[in-house]
Amino acid sequence: MTLIKSISGIRGTIGGRTGDTLNPLDIVKFTTAYATFIRRSGKGNSNKIVVGRDARISGEMVRSVVCGTLMGVGYDVVDIGLATTPTTELAVVMNAADGGIIITASHNPRQWNALKLLNANGEFLTAEDGAEVLRIAKEEDFEYAAVDTLGKYIKDDTMDLRHIKSVMALKLVDEEAIRNRKFRVCVDAINSVGGVILPKLLDRLGVDYTILNGEPTGDFAHNPEPLEKNLQDIMDEMRHGGYDLGIVVDPDVDRLAFICEDGTMFGEEYTLVSVADYVLAHTPGNTVSNLSSTRALRDVTAKHGGVYSAAAVGEVNVTTKMKEVNAVIGGEGNGGVIYPESHYGRDALVGITLFLSSLAQKGCTASALRASFPEYFIAKNRIDLTPSTDVDAILVKVKEMYSNEQVNDIDGVKIDFADSWVHLRKSNTEPIIRVYSEASTMEAADALGKKIMQVVYDMQ
């Protein structure tokens, strides 16, 4: 059993002892600390906090505890029910709330759940703010409201349609071209909230669709991370069903992967690349992704005359960098598209509509679009260490060894070679170093990663 407290929230497995798992007592403490932080920050005055959740089996239990706790602190709760992460982010702004809590463990298996914390802009807390929430929780530096100042409970079932309306209003969403193309798509909604909102979106776009795993039961039909090894059912359906495109989302619908008409993976790394190519063709500008994402985004950005920048891993780091360089599009290679014209958060609905607009305008197949981008492959490895290993010292030595190459050390160590790169990054939760490497073939990428791994082993 596991309970992980970090600056981005609290997550863990359901059941077990206090302090060891995600259970009602720890949920109360952490929710109280967050609400206390929001009030003390003075960055909102509506006295409202939005709560949304994915369809996990434990979601109703966690939602009840969270909502009751917020009311106990004195906040009015705007409960938007089953909702995607981007829907909840938008709901904070649309309701002029002081913050929001998203109840989701993203791509983690069914026994996990989590609280993700938002500020008044509907964006994740900064590292500094998250650290303060942890301090308040640890010291129990809070108190509850008296009976006359308890919060109210407000149910809001309008946010799915308001989210879709905001997406359709984006200037680069070409609804007419999508309708005229008469797309036929297959969607794997992993038995979560994608099965609720994506049919509404596709109906609005005039797209014919089949939904796999569409019931929001939280009993996931397969491992919920949208990777090829977990998606054989929809890939088989694509090969025989006569579809133009396959669409796969994770349980909270902030990650997005596509499958080509022939049943092959478009490539999760290329979700952002393809959407960025479309956006940059119409609105030239700068882009951002994290250090572990494909170099293809840099290449596409250069093609359109923009400047690519890398950020540390983590959505809040990417959005911070995007604001700094005034990026018109950005995100993460795990299928997370962040389009500031909509909001500063990963949003699969935005990704789907922009991708369909691109396909419709180009009049090509998904596989032909994929073939138009630079070809790279990423290998993912790990180095297991003992708890006493000085990981920071190892990374410093690696940086020194490759000082003649282009090195970025804002998040671990990334070494950029002429035709490849490798990124070493220590885990915050395990005694391991994650080793991601990219090259023009999978064999070359894996060989590069293993070469650097051997360098680390030789240091120990």
CSV table of N, CA, C and O in Angstrom, one decimal, residues 249-343:
chain,number,residue,atom,x,y,z
A,249,VAL,N,-8.0,7.9,-24.7
A,249,VAL,CA,-7.7,8.9,-23.6
A,249,VAL,C,-7.5,8.1,-22.3
A,249,VAL,O,-7.8,6.9,-22.2
A,250,ASP,N,-6.9,8.8,-21.4
A,250,ASP,CA,-6.7,8.2,-20.1
A,250,ASP,C,-7.9,8.5,-19.2
A,250,ASP,O,-8.8,9.1,-19.7
A,251,PRO,N,-7.9,8.0,-18.0
A,251,PRO,CA,-9.2,8.1,-17.2
A,251,PRO,C,-9.6,9.5,-16.9
A,251,PRO,O,-10.8,9.8,-16.7
A,252,ASP,N,-8.7,10.5,-16.9
A,252,ASP,CA,-9.2,11.9,-16.6
A,252,ASP,C,-9.1,12.8,-17.9
A,252,ASP,O,-9.3,14.0,-17.8
A,253,VAL,N,-8.8,12.2,-19.0
A,253,VAL,CA,-8.9,12.8,-20.3
A,253,VAL,C,-8.0,14.1,-20.5
A,253,VAL,O,-8.4,15.1,-21.1
A,254,ASP,N,-6.8,14.0,-19.9
A,254,ASP,CA,-5.8,15.1,-20.2
A,254,ASP,C,-4.7,14.5,-21.1
A,254,ASP,O,-3.9,15.3,-21.7
A,255,ARG,N,-4.6,13.2,-21.3
A,255,ARG,CA,-3.7,12.6,-22.2
A,255,ARG,C,-4.4,12.0,-23.4
A,255,ARG,O,-5.5,11.5,-23.3
A,256,LEU,N,-3.8,12.0,-24.6
A,256,LEU,CA,-4.5,11.7,-25.8
A,256,LEU,C,-3.5,10.9,-26.7
A,256,LEU,O,-2.4,11.4,-27.0
A,257,ALA,N,-4.0,9.8,-27.2
A,257,ALA,CA,-3.2,9.0,-28.2
A,257,ALA,C,-4.1,8.7,-29.4
A,257,ALA,O,-5.3,8.5,-29.3
A,258,PHE,N,-3.5,8.7,-30.6
A,258,PHE,CA,-4.2,8.4,-31.8
A,258,PHE,C,-3.8,7.0,-32.4
A,258,PHE,O,-2.6,6.6,-32.2
A,259,ILE,N,-4.7,6.4,-33.1
A,259,ILE,CA,-4.4,5.2,-33.9
A,259,ILE,C,-4.7,5.4,-35.3
A,259,ILE,O,-5.8,6.0,-35.6
A,260,CYS,N,-3.8,5.1,-36.2
A,260,CYS,CA,-4.1,5.3,-37.7
A,260,CYS,C,-5.1,4.4,-38.2
A,260,CYS,O,-5.5,3.4,-37.6
A,261,GLU,N,-5.6,4.7,-39.4
A,261,GLU,CA,-6.7,4.0,-40.0
A,261,GLU,C,-6.3,2.5,-40.3
A,261,GLU,O,-7.2,1.7,-40.4
A,262,ASP,N,-5.0,2.2,-40.4
A,262,ASP,CA,-4.6,0.8,-40.6
A,262,ASP,C,-4.4,0.0,-39.3
A,262,ASP,O,-3.9,-1.1,-39.4
A,263,GLY,N,-4.7,0.6,-38.2
A,263,GLY,CA,-4.5,0.0,-36.9
A,263,GLY,C,-3.2,0.1,-36.3
A,263,GLY,O,-2.9,-0.5,-35.2
A,264,THR,N,-2.3,0.9,-36.8
A,264,THR,CA,-1.0,1.2,-36.3
A,264,THR,C,-1.0,2.4,-35.4
A,264,THR,O,-1.8,3.3,-35.6
A,265,MET,N,-0.2,2.5,-34.4
A,265,MET,CA,-0.1,3.6,-33.5
A,265,MET,C,0.4,4.9,-34.2
A,265,MET,O,1.4,4.8,-34.9
A,266,PHE,N,-0.3,6.0,-34.0
A,266,PHE,CA,0.2,7.2,-34.5
A,266,PHE,C,1.5,7.6,-33.7
A,266,PHE,O,2.4,8.3,-34.3
A,267,GLY,N,1.5,7.2,-32.5
A,267,GLY,CA,2.6,7.5,-31.6
A,267,GLY,C,2.3,8.6,-30.6
A,267,GLY,O,2.0,9.7,-31.0
A,268,GLU,N,2.2,8.2,-29.3
A,268,GLU,CA,1.8,9.2,-28.3
A,268,GLU,C,2.7,10.5,-28.3
A,268,GLU,O,2.1,11.6,-28.1
A,269,GLU,N,4.0,10.3,-28.6
A,269,GLU,CA,4.8,11.5,-28.6
A,269,GLU,C,4.4,12.4,-29.8
A,269,GLU,O,4.7,13.6,-29.7
A,270,TYR,N,3.8,11.9,-30.8
A,270,TYR,CA,3.4,12.7,-32.0
A,270,TYR,C,2.1,13.3,-31.9
A,270,TYR,O,1.7,14.0,-32.8
A,271,THR,N,1.3,13.1,-30.8
A,271,THR,CA,0.1,13.8,-30.6
A,271,THR,C,0.4,15.3,-30.6
A,271,THR,O,-0.2,16.1,-31.3
A,272,LEU,N,1.3,15.7,-29.7
A,272,LEU,CA,1.6,17.2,-29.6
A,272,LEU,C,2.3,17.7,-30.8
A,272,LEU,O,2.0,18.8,-31.3
A,273,VAL,N,3.1,16.9,-31.4
A,273,VAL,CA,3.9,17.3,-32.7
A,273,VAL,C,2.9,17.6,-33.8
A,273,VAL,O,3.0,18.7,-34.4
A,274,SER,N,1.9,16.8,-34.0
A,274,SER,CA,0.9,17.0,-35.1
A,274,SER,C,0.0,18.2,-34.8
A,274,SER,O,-0.3,19.0,-35.7
A,275,VAL,N,-0.4,18.3,-33.6
A,275,VAL,CA,-1.3,19.5,-33.3
A,275,VAL,C,-0.5,20.8,-33.4
A,275,VAL,O,-1.0,21.8,-33.9
A,276,ALA,N,0.8,20.7,-32.9
A,276,ALA,CA,1.6,21.9,-33.0
A,276,ALA,C,1.9,22.3,-34.4
A,276,ALA,O,1.9,23.5,-34.8
A,277,ASP,N,2.1,21.3,-35.3
A,277,ASP,CA,2.3,21.6,-36.7
A,277,ASP,C,1.1,22.4,-37.3
A,277,ASP,O,1.3,23.3,-38.1
A,278,TYR,N,-0.1,21.9,-36.9
A,278,TYR,CA,-1.3,22.6,-37.4
A,278,TYR,C,-1.4,24.0,-36.9
A,278,TYR,O,-1.7,25.0,-37.6
A,279,VAL,N,-1.2,24.2,-35.6
A,279,VAL,CA,-1.3,25.5,-34.9
A,279,VAL,C,-0.3,26.4,-35.5
A,279,VAL,O,-0.6,27.6,-35.8
A,280,LEU,N,1.0,26.0,-35.6
A,280,LEU,CA,2.1,26.8,-36.1
A,280,LEU,C,1.9,27.3,-37.6
A,280,LEU,O,2.3,28.3,-38.0
A,281,ALA,N,1.2,26.4,-38.4
A,281,ALA,CA,1.0,26.7,-39.8
A,281,ALA,C,0.0,27.9,-39.9
A,281,ALA,O,0.0,28.7,-40.8
A,282,HIS,N,-0.8,28.1,-38.8
A,282,HIS,CA,-1.8,29.2,-38.9
A,282,HIS,C,-1.4,30.4,-38.0
A,282,HIS,O,-1.8,31.5,-38.3
A,283,THR,N,-0.7,30.1,-36.9
A,283,THR,CA,-0.3,31.1,-36.0
A,283,THR,C,1.2,30.9,-35.6
A,283,THR,O,1.4,30.2,-34.5
A,284,PRO,N,2.1,31.3,-36.4
A,284,PRO,CA,3.5,31.0,-36.1
A,284,PRO,C,3.9,31.6,-34.7
A,284,PRO,O,3.4,32.6,-34.3
A,285,GLY,N,4.8,30.9,-34.0
A,285,GLY,CA,5.3,31.3,-32.7
A,285,GLY,C,6.1,30.3,-32.1
A,285,GLY,O,6.7,29.4,-32.8
A,286,ASN,N,6.3,30.3,-30.8
A,286,ASN,CA,7.2,29.5,-30.0
A,286,ASN,C,6.5,28.3,-29.4
A,286,ASN,O,5.2,28.3,-29.3
A,287,THR,N,7.2,27.3,-29.1
A,287,THR,CA,6.7,26.0,-28.5
A,287,THR,C,7.5,25.6,-27.3
A,287,THR,O,8.7,26.0,-27.1
A,288,VAL,N,6.9,24.8,-26.4
A,288,VAL,CA,7.6,24.2,-25.3
A,288,VAL,C,7.1,22.8,-25.1
A,288,VAL,O,5.9,22.5,-25.2
A,289,SER,N,8.0,21.9,-24.7
A,289,SER,CA,7.7,20.6,-24.1
A,289,SER,C,8.7,20.3,-23.1
A,289,SER,O,9.7,21.0,-22.8
A,290,ASN,N,8.5,19.2,-22.4
A,290,ASN,CA,9.5,18.8,-21.3
A,290,ASN,C,10.7,18.1,-21.9
A,290,ASN,O,10.7,17.7,-23.0
A,291,LEU,N,11.7,18.0,-21.1
A,291,LEU,CA,13.0,17.5,-21.5
A,291,LEU,C,13.0,16.1,-22.1
A,291,LEU,O,13.8,15.7,-22.8
A,292,SER,N,12.0,15.3,-21.6
A,292,SER,CA,11.9,13.9,-22.0
A,292,SER,C,11.0,13.7,-23.2
A,292,SER,O,10.7,12.6,-23.6
A,293,SER,N,10.6,14.8,-23.9
A,293,SER,CA,9.7,14.7,-25.1
A,293,SER,C,10.5,14.7,-26.4
A,293,SER,O,11.7,15.1,-26.4
A,294,THR,N,9.9,14.2,-27.4
A,294,THR,CA,10.6,14.0,-28.7
A,294,THR,C,11.2,15.3,-29.3
A,294,THR,O,10.6,16.4,-29.2
A,295,ARG,N,12.3,15.1,-30.0
A,295,ARG,CA,13.0,16.2,-30.7
A,295,ARG,C,12.1,16.7,-31.9
A,295,ARG,O,12.4,17.8,-32.4
A,296,ALA,N,11.2,15.9,-32.3
A,296,ALA,CA,10.4,16.2,-33.5
A,296,ALA,C,9.7,17.6,-33.3
A,296,ALA,O,9.4,18.3,-34.3
A,297,LEU,N,9.3,17.9,-32.1
A,297,LEU,CA,8.6,19.2,-31.9
A,297,LEU,C,9.6,20.4,-32.2
A,297,LEU,O,9.2,21.4,-32.8
A,298,ARG,N,10.8,20.2,-31.8
A,298,ARG,CA,11.8,21.2,-32.1
A,298,ARG,C,12.0,21.4,-33.6
A,298,ARG,O,12.0,22.5,-34.1
A,299,ASP,N,12.0,20.3,-34.3
A,299,ASP,CA,12.2,20.3,-35.8
A,299,ASP,C,11.0,21.0,-36.4
A,299,ASP,O,11.1,21.8,-37.4
A,300,VAL,N,9.8,20.6,-36.0
A,300,VAL,CA,8.6,21.2,-36.6
A,300,VAL,C,8.5,22.7,-36.3
A,300,VAL,O,8.1,23.5,-37.1
A,301,THR,N,8.9,23.1,-35.1
A,301,THR,CA,8.9,24.5,-34.7
A,301,THR,C,9.8,25.3,-35.6
A,301,THR,O,9.5,26.4,-36.1
A,302,ALA,N,11.0,24.8,-35.8
A,302,ALA,CA,12.0,25.4,-36.6
A,302,ALA,C,11.5,25.6,-38.1
A,302,ALA,O,11.7,26.6,-38.7
A,303,LYS,N,10.8,24.6,-38.5
A,303,LYS,CA,10.2,24.6,-39.9
A,303,LYS,C,9.3,25.8,-40.1
A,303,LYS,O,9.3,26.4,-41.2
A,304,HIS,N,8.6,26.1,-39.0
A,304,HIS,CA,7.6,27.2,-39.1
A,304,HIS,C,8.2,28.6,-38.6
A,304,HIS,O,7.5,29.5,-38.5
A,305,GLY,N,9.5,28.6,-38.3
A,305,GLY,CA,10.2,29.8,-38.0
A,305,GLY,C,10.1,30.2,-36.5
A,305,GLY,O,10.4,31.3,-36.1
A,306,GLY,N,9.7,29.3,-35.7
A,306,GLY,CA,9.6,29.6,-34.2
A,306,GLY,C,10.8,29.1,-33.5
A,306,GLY,O,11.7,28.5,-34.0
A,307,VAL,N,10.7,29.3,-32.2
A,307,VAL,CA,11.8,28.9,-31.3
A,307,VAL,C,11.2,27.9,-30.3
A,307,VAL,O,10.2,28.1,-29.6
A,308,TYR,N,11.9,26.7,-30.2
A,308,TYR,CA,11.5,25.7,-29.2
A,308,TYR,C,12.3,25.8,-27.9
A,308,TYR,O,13.5,26.1,-27.9
A,309,SER,N,11.6,25.6,-26.8
A,309,SER,CA,12.3,25.7,-25.5
A,309,SER,C,11.9,24.4,-24.7
A,309,SER,O,10.7,23.9,-24.8
A,310,ALA,N,12.8,23.9,-23.9
A,310,ALA,CA,12.5,22.8,-23.0
A,310,ALA,C,12.3,23.2,-21.6
A,310,ALA,O,12.9,24.1,-21.1
A,311,ALA,N,11.4,22.5,-20.9
A,311,ALA,CA,11.1,22.7,-19.5
A,311,ALA,C,11.3,21.4,-18.7
A,311,ALA,O,11.4,20.3,-19.3
A,312,ALA,N,11.5,21.6,-17.4
A,312,ALA,CA,11.5,20.5,-16.5
A,312,ALA,C,10.3,19.6,-16.6
A,312,ALA,O,9.2,20.1,-17.0
A,313,VAL,N,10.4,18.3,-16.3
A,313,VAL,CA,9.2,17.5,-16.4
A,313,VAL,C,8.2,17.9,-15.4
A,313,VAL,O,8.5,18.3,-14.2
A,314,GLY,N,6.9,17.9,-15.7
A,314,GLY,CA,5.8,18.3,-14.9
A,314,GLY,C,5.0,19.4,-15.6
A,314,GLY,O,5.6,20.4,-16.1
A,315,GLU,N,3.7,19.3,-15.5
A,315,GLU,CA,2.8,20.2,-16.3
A,315,GLU,C,3.0,21.6,-15.8
A,315,GLU,O,3.1,22.5,-16.7
A,316,VAL,N,3.1,21.9,-14.5
A,316,VAL,CA,3.3,23.3,-14.1
A,316,VAL,C,4.6,23.9,-14.6
A,316,VAL,O,4.7,25.1,-14.9
A,317,ASN,N,5.6,23.0,-14.7
A,317,ASN,CA,6.9,23.5,-15.3
A,317,ASN,C,6.8,23.9,-16.7
A,317,ASN,O,7.4,24.9,-17.2
A,318,VAL,N,6.0,23.1,-17.5
A,318,VAL,CA,5.8,23.4,-18.9
A,318,VAL,C,5.0,24.7,-19.1
A,318,VAL,O,5.4,25.5,-19.9
A,319,THR,N,3.9,24.8,-18.3
A,319,THR,CA,3.1,26.0,-18.5
A,319,THR,C,3.8,27.3,-18.0
A,319,THR,O,3.7,28.3,-18.6
A,320,THR,N,4.7,27.2,-17.0
A,320,THR,CA,5.5,28.3,-16.6
A,320,THR,C,6.4,28.8,-17.7
A,320,THR,O,6.6,30.0,-18.0
A,321,LYS,N,7.1,27.8,-18.3
A,321,LYS,CA,8.0,28.1,-19.4
A,321,LYS,C,7.2,28.7,-20.6
A,321,LYS,O,7.7,29.6,-21.3
A,322,MET,N,6.0,28.1,-20.9
A,322,MET,CA,5.2,28.6,-22.0
A,322,MET,C,4.9,30.1,-21.8
A,322,MET,O,5.0,30.9,-22.8
A,323,LYS,N,4.5,30.5,-20.6
A,323,LYS,CA,4.2,31.9,-20.3
A,323,LYS,C,5.5,32.7,-20.5
A,323,LYS,O,5.4,33.9,-21.0
A,324,GLU,N,6.6,32.2,-20.1
A,324,GLU,CA,7.9,32.9,-20.1
A,324,GLU,C,8.3,33.3,-21.6
A,324,GLU,O,8.8,34.4,-21.8
A,325,VAL,N,8.1,32.3,-22.5
A,325,VAL,CA,8.5,32.5,-23.9
A,325,VAL,C,7.4,32.8,-24.8
A,325,VAL,O,7.6,32.9,-26.0
A,326,ASN,N,6.2,33.0,-24.2
A,326,ASN,CA,5.0,33.3,-25.0
A,326,ASN,C,4.7,32.3,-26.1
A,326,ASN,O,4.5,32.6,-27.2
A,327,ALA,N,4.7,31.0,-25.7
A,327,ALA,CA,4.5,29.9,-26.6
A,327,ALA,C,3.0,29.9,-27.0
A,327,ALA,O,2.1,30.1,-26.3
A,328,VAL,N,2.8,29.6,-28.3
A,328,VAL,CA,1.5,29.5,-28.8
A,328,VAL,C,0.9,28.0,-28.7
A,328,VAL,O,-0.3,27.8,-28.8
A,329,ILE,N,1.8,27.1,-28.4
A,329,ILE,CA,1.4,25.7,-28.2
A,329,ILE,C,2.5,25.0,-27.4
A,329,ILE,O,3.7,25.4,-27.5
A,330,GLY,N,2.1,24.0,-26.6
A,330,GLY,CA,3.1,23.3,-25.9
A,330,GLY,C,2.5,22.1,-25.3
A,330,GLY,O,1.3,21.7,-25.5
A,331,GLY,N,3.2,21.4,-24.4
A,331,GLY,CA,2.7,20.2,-23.8
A,331,GLY,C,3.8,19.2,-23.4
A,331,GLY,O,4.9,19.5,-23.2
A,332,GLU,N,3.3,18.0,-23.3
A,332,GLU,CA,4.3,16.9,-22.9
A,332,GLU,C,4.1,15.7,-23.9
A,332,GLU,O,3.1,15.5,-24.5
A,333,GLY,N,5.2,15.0,-24.1
A,333,GLY,CA,5.2,13.9,-25.0
A,333,GLY,C,4.4,12.7,-24.6
A,333,GLY,O,4.2,11.8,-25.4
A,334,ASN,N,3.7,12.7,-23.5
A,334,ASN,CA,2.8,11.6,-23.1
A,334,ASN,C,1.4,11.8,-23.7
A,334,ASN,O,0.5,11.2,-23.2
A,335,GLY,N,1.3,12.7,-24.7
A,335,GLY,CA,0.0,12.9,-25.3
A,335,GLY,C,-0.7,14.1,-24.7
A,335,GLY,O,-1.9,14.3,-24.8
A,336,GLY,N,0.0,15.0,-24.0
A,336,GLY,CA,-0.6,16.2,-23.3
A,336,GLY,C,-0.5,17.4,-24.2
A,336,GLY,O,0.6,17.9,-24.4
A,337,VAL,N,-1.6,17.9,-24.6
A,337,VAL,CA,-1.6,19.1,-25.5
A,337,VAL,C,-2.1,20.3,-24.6
A,337,VAL,O,-3.2,20.3,-24.1
A,338,ILE,N,-1.3,21.4,-24.6
A,338,ILE,CA,-1.6,22.6,-23.9
A,338,ILE,C,-1.7,23.7,-24.9
A,338,ILE,O,-0.7,24.1,-25.5
A,339,TYR,N,-2.9,24.3,-25.0
A,339,TYR,CA,-3.1,25.3,-26.0
A,339,TYR,C,-3.6,26.6,-25.3
A,339,TYR,O,-4.8,26.6,-24.9
A,340,PRO,N,-2.8,27.6,-25.1
A,340,PRO,CA,-3.1,28.7,-24.3
A,340,PRO,C,-4.3,29.5,-24.8
A,340,PRO,O,-5.0,30.2,-24.0
A,341,GLU,N,-4.6,29.4,-26.1
A,341,GLU,CA,-5.9,30.0,-26.6
A,341,GLU,C,-7.1,29.5,-25.9
A,341,GLU,O,-8.1,30.2,-25.7
A,342,SER,N,-7.0,28.3,-25.4
A,342,SER,CA,-8.1,27.7,-24.6
A,342,SER,C,-7.8,27.9,-23.1
A,342,SER,O,-8.5,28.7,-22.4
A,343,HIS,N,-6.8,27.3,-22.6
A,343,HIS,CA,-6.4,27.4,-21.2
A,343,HIS,C,-5.0,26.8,-21.0
A,343,HIS,O,-4.6,26.0,-21.8
